[in-house]
C-alpha atoms as one frame of an Amber mdcrd trajectory, in Angstrom:
protein
 132.022 166.835 118.953 132.503 165.326 122.161 129.812 165.349 125.461 130.639
 165.740 128.795 130.184 162.616 130.762 128.558 163.031 134.749 130.605 161.590
 137.238 130.446 158.781 139.104 127.803 159.135 142.241 129.319 158.947 145.770
 130.452 155.072 146.661 127.981 153.291 148.950 128.974 150.167 151.080 127.150
 147.233 149.884 125.851 146.190 152.329 126.945 142.479 152.504 130.530 141.201
 153.594 132.894 140.523 150.470 135.899 137.733 150.134 138.762 139.062 151.232
 141.398 139.663 148.711 138.041 140.597 146.264 139.227 142.360 143.081 137.761
 144.911 141.216 138.152 143.780 137.910 137.436 146.793 135.338 138.143 150.724
 135.453 139.302 153.571 134.295 141.219 156.758 135.388 141.208 160.142 134.167
 143.545 162.559 134.988 145.387 164.747 136.650 144.592 166.413 132.995 147.213
 168.659 134.021 149.524 165.553 133.414 147.687 163.378 130.862 145.281 165.310
 128.410 142.709 162.561 126.710 143.518 161.975 123.473 141.517 165.589 120.976
 139.601 161.862 119.006 137.871 160.977 121.300 133.797 160.338 121.905 133.025
 161.583 125.018 134.899 164.187 127.478 134.952 162.417 131.528 135.624 164.369
 134.151 138.830 163.576 136.487 138.556 160.914 138.913 142.932 159.904 139.440
 144.555 157.288 140.786 143.930 158.359 144.630 140.166 159.248 143.915 140.232
 154.809 142.787 141.989 153.970 145.911 139.241 156.231 147.558 136.299 154.352
 145.108 137.845 150.658 146.583 138.148 151.353 150.445 134.638 152.655 150.408
 133.746 149.714 149.260 135.556 146.749 150.245 137.644 146.082 147.336 141.649
 145.148 147.757 142.758 144.781 144.211 141.766 146.767 141.362 142.876 146.350
 137.222 142.651 149.623 135.437 142.119 149.848 131.696 143.371 152.143 129.434
 140.683 153.860 127.551 139.299 154.937 124.399 139.525 158.948 125.389 143.415
 157.689 126.149 144.012 156.730 122.109 147.053 154.094 123.288 148.675 156.875
 126.446 149.036 154.803 128.678 150.918 157.194 130.788 147.317 157.855 132.923
 147.396 154.117 134.390 150.219 153.703 134.941 150.891 157.160 137.144 147.662
 155.094 138.713 149.920 151.193 139.172 152.426 153.676 140.823 150.290 154.670
 143.767 149.721 150.986 144.922 151.924 147.808 142.924 150.729 144.640 145.060
 147.147 145.700 145.158 146.817 147.109 141.135 146.910 145.995 138.002 146.349
 147.312 133.902 145.226 146.366 131.107 147.087 148.597 128.359 145.826 149.904
 124.781 149.042 150.196 122.162 150.661 151.140 119.312 152.221 149.067 116.146
 155.321 150.825 117.081 155.479 150.692 120.526 159.007 149.616 121.961 160.269
 146.646 123.659 161.625 148.550 126.286 158.260 150.030 127.011 156.530 146.542
 126.897 159.638 145.625 129.600 158.675 149.020 131.858 154.887 148.758 131.321
 155.211 144.497 132.344 157.530 145.690 134.995 154.834 148.220 136.343 152.106
 145.750 136.746 150.593 145.577 133.070 149.331 141.988 131.721 146.976 142.379
 128.850 146.442 144.519 126.226 142.766 146.173 125.576 141.667 145.448 121.431
 138.176 147.903 120.863 136.359 145.938 118.150 133.257 147.198 119.490 130.882
 147.645 116.726 127.382 148.655 115.914 125.474 148.929 112.736 128.963 147.539
 111.225 129.744 151.191 112.893 132.751 151.584 115.179 131.171 152.911 118.873
 133.930 154.719 120.770 136.756 156.109 118.388 140.770 155.082 119.050 141.746
 151.655 120.816 143.805 148.755 119.109 142.518 146.791 115.878 143.250 143.662
 115.357 146.414 144.430 112.682 147.944 146.208 115.533 146.670 143.184 117.162
 148.147 140.202 114.934 151.588 142.636 114.711 152.503 142.510 118.603 151.232
 139.080 119.146 154.599 137.524 119.520 155.524 139.506 122.218 152.938 140.293
 123.748 152.641 136.284 123.991 156.620 136.319 125.413 155.321 138.066 128.942
 152.199 136.301 129.263 150.241 138.842 128.202 146.561 138.016 127.579 143.716
 139.752 125.082 140.945 141.705 125.846 138.587 141.714 123.357 136.198 144.665
 123.696 133.489 143.744 120.945 129.515 143.072 120.052 128.596 139.243 121.408
 126.368 139.249 118.117 129.791 139.902 116.099 132.120 136.820 117.644 131.513
 133.819 115.368 132.556 136.886 112.618 135.559 137.721 115.186 136.629 134.506
 117.523 139.338 133.134 114.720 141.432 136.131 114.504 141.804 136.389 117.897
 141.737 132.391 118.695 145.350 132.738 116.518 146.733 135.113 118.720 148.413
 132.447 120.883 147.411 134.484 123.709 144.234 133.697 126.511 141.050 135.682
 125.576 139.264 138.356 128.400 135.810 138.854 126.424 134.284 142.321 127.922
 130.768 142.890 130.021 129.137 139.614 129.230 129.275 140.739 125.165 127.896
 144.000 125.336 124.716 142.508 123.734 121.344 143.844 124.679 119.212 141.307
 127.194 116.376 142.274 124.645 118.388 139.509 121.967 117.710 136.919 124.698
 120.492 134.838 125.842 119.728 132.262 122.837 121.266 134.862 120.126 124.523
 132.906 118.521 126.698 135.906 119.808 125.704 134.891 123.588 125.791 130.985
 123.120 129.017 131.203 121.426 130.714 133.024 124.416 128.996 131.017 126.498
 130.644 127.822 124.709 134.127 129.214 125.085 133.505 129.473 128.357 132.787
 125.995 129.015 135.888 124.989 127.365 137.976 127.059 128.989 138.911 128.738
 125.773 137.868 132.686 126.882 137.088 133.712 130.012 134.317 137.557 129.962
 133.611 140.210 132.623 131.227 139.331 134.146 129.756 142.983 134.337 128.339
 145.568 131.992 124.920 144.707 134.262 124.004 148.540 133.611 125.358 148.045
 129.634 123.158 144.909 129.268 120.111 146.110 130.656 116.650 146.857 128.974
 114.604 147.171 132.494 116.959 149.087 134.487 118.386 148.689 138.370 118.781
 145.702 140.195 118.335 144.422 136.700 116.905 141.205 136.770 116.633 141.334
 133.055 120.780 140.297 132.848 119.975 137.221 135.734 120.044 134.524 132.961
 123.017 135.889 131.384 124.842 135.588 134.538 123.250 132.428 135.453 124.387
 130.406 131.701 127.916 131.754 132.261 128.088 130.492 135.723 127.237 127.485
 134.802 128.779 126.678 132.167 132.355 127.745 133.618 132.567 129.963 137.380
 135.923 129.429 136.637 136.803 131.527 132.944 134.330 134.663 135.315 135.748
 137.630 136.164 133.704 141.078 137.680 134.091 144.826 137.179 132.218 147.284
 138.082 133.120 149.690 135.479 134.009 153.326 137.598 133.919 155.890 136.916
 131.278 154.855 134.468 131.936 157.298 131.143 129.465 157.695 128.676 126.519
 158.713 131.113 125.204 162.402 129.947 121.770 162.522 131.770 119.403 163.206
 128.611 115.753 161.978 129.262 116.042 158.038 127.961 119.163 157.661 130.468
 118.558 156.166 133.519 121.900 158.186 135.458 125.147 156.933 137.022 124.783
 153.032 137.880 126.173 152.868 141.699 128.452 149.924 142.646 127.026 148.838
 144.981 124.268 147.841 142.670 125.980 145.951 140.322 127.652 143.924 143.137
 124.498 143.757 144.648 123.887 141.749 141.737 126.243 139.865 141.498 125.897
 138.499 145.106 122.848 137.708 143.550 124.016 135.626 141.331 126.529 133.419
 143.110 126.350 131.582 146.664 129.515 131.769 148.504 131.913 130.031 146.616
 131.468 131.377 143.197 131.477 134.351 144.385 135.141 134.282 145.726 136.237
 132.359 142.602 134.582 135.216 141.073 136.294 138.472 142.670 138.902 136.408
 144.663 140.727 133.264 142.956 139.763 134.490 139.010 141.395 137.831 138.564
 144.314 136.882 141.129 145.260 133.330 138.123 144.529 136.089 135.593 146.043
 139.047 137.154 149.355 137.672 138.801 147.927 139.275 142.183 150.869 138.014
 145.019
């Protein structure tokens, strides 16, 4: 049974100037549901937050650019993401979820619309998949030659402790690899966790990118996410040229239960990034790196 997610809070400016061309490299859109209904098989039910709502959020936050990732609640249906991309083609890029049977014409149309990558859902806890839907390794391996030909990258949603097992299969696809949300591990595991240590080495070698994001999902202590600081510091020390940042707006999977801290503030997430970086690294993470990875003009 799918649970209803809480809505995101009203946008709040972070309180410091963002560099010109700053990019939020991880967001989702949902709706309009009249045209783009959610998958019947899904792990959560988000409220409607469509392309125009996303643009209002970016404007309020002072963000010039954005990457929209098709969420698991849509399965392999990318239409909501593609409709949103058409609202601001120079400003927006996309990451799709694909089925093995996708046609060449559809891939060409997605590339023309601004799609630059594909996401696989390999996120498991105790051996069990956390979210329904998504693309797996088998489909990825089938599609990889066609995606490489278009210059796309692979975005992997996984648990860092599983990275040592998964990395050989990801690397064999021959595409740039982007690991979501610093490996989505709890800070309680510590920076010496073998999976996180491997992530740092891959970033240091330039073999992988990661999104230095998801502080609200890694934290044990909550805002202002001080327990995430050592993880961000380790990745920045490894290689700031392979890092991008994303808000994860509109922050699905918050339900308001007794142990739920509430939907995070994007301003707080940006303030954490500011705390982790000097001006040069902040610009690299928000402007230069996403410009290179997603091909912004």
